[in-house]
Amino acid sequence: MAGDVVKYCMTYADYVADKWVPVDSLVKGRSHQLCQLEYKSNGYKIKTGDKVADKILKDQAFAVSYGKWIFVNCRNLRYNNAPLDTRNYVRAFRYNGNMLGMAIVRSNMATILTEMCLDVTGYLVPFGFSIALGITSWTIDLVSDNLRKCRCFFIDGDPDPNGCYSVTYMNDEYIQYLLVDDFHLLERYMAVSKKKKRQSAANILPVLIAKGLVE
């Protein structure tokens, strides 16, 4: 991934338009730091060591990217008009074109880093240099039931007047609608008898990948 740097965007529209800005632009004229990805309470915090930059990334930025990997800020995301279980960043994926999907932990799970193959706590990422992050692709990561305690959501629209984005939960009804023309994939999805396991990211994401909807 030569040439990859840590970047951010401010809105979903910027994400759709591929308008990413290098994070190091936030610290121009001040000390040049390293970008740190920290696991905190069902999500990730992204820190530069610069107070101004960190506040923008925490309170204002919509998403952060490094190469093919995207982390979306949950601070301004709402499900049924209520905040999500985390206000940190979570790992996201390009879904069905311009949509942005997310796998969000809905319970306190200390082992989530290992299960999601995202063992990058405290990893220092040089702003202007490329590195190899210890993160597998979704295709490799998901087929072995690694995300059984996560649920899938997606964003596909503009924010409300308060700057908050509504997210859609990928439940049984949504998956049945999505796979109405694909009996075999729907049968594969519904073959999991327990609802909690059926609606987990471990069951849903492999189906979305098989459908060609996840990059």
mmCIF file of C-alpha atoms in Angstrom, residues 23-33 53:
data_model
loop_
_atom_site.group_PDB
_atom_site.id
_atom_site.type_symbol
_atom_site.label_atom_id
_atom_site.label_comp_id
_atom_site.label_asym_id
_atom_site.label_seq_id
_atom_site.Cartn_x
_atom_site.Cartn_y
_atom_site.Cartn_z
ATOM 1 C CA VAL A 23 -4.726 14.098 8.771
ATOM 2 C CA ASP A 24 -1.327 15.789 8.850
ATOM 3 C CA SER A 25 -2.981 18.904 7.380
ATOM 4 C CA LEU A 26 -4.610 19.394 10.795
ATOM 5 C CA VAL A 27 -1.254 19.964 12.468
ATOM 6 C CA LYS A 28 0.403 22.237 9.903
ATOM 7 C CA GLY A 29 2.614 24.741 11.693
ATOM 8 C CA ARG A 30 2.643 22.680 14.879
ATOM 9 C CA SER A 31 4.621 19.646 15.951
ATOM 10 C CA HIS A 32 4.364 16.723 13.528
ATOM 11 C CA GLN A 33 3.096 13.703 15.437
ATOM 12 C CA ALA A 53 -6.399 17.959 15.602
#
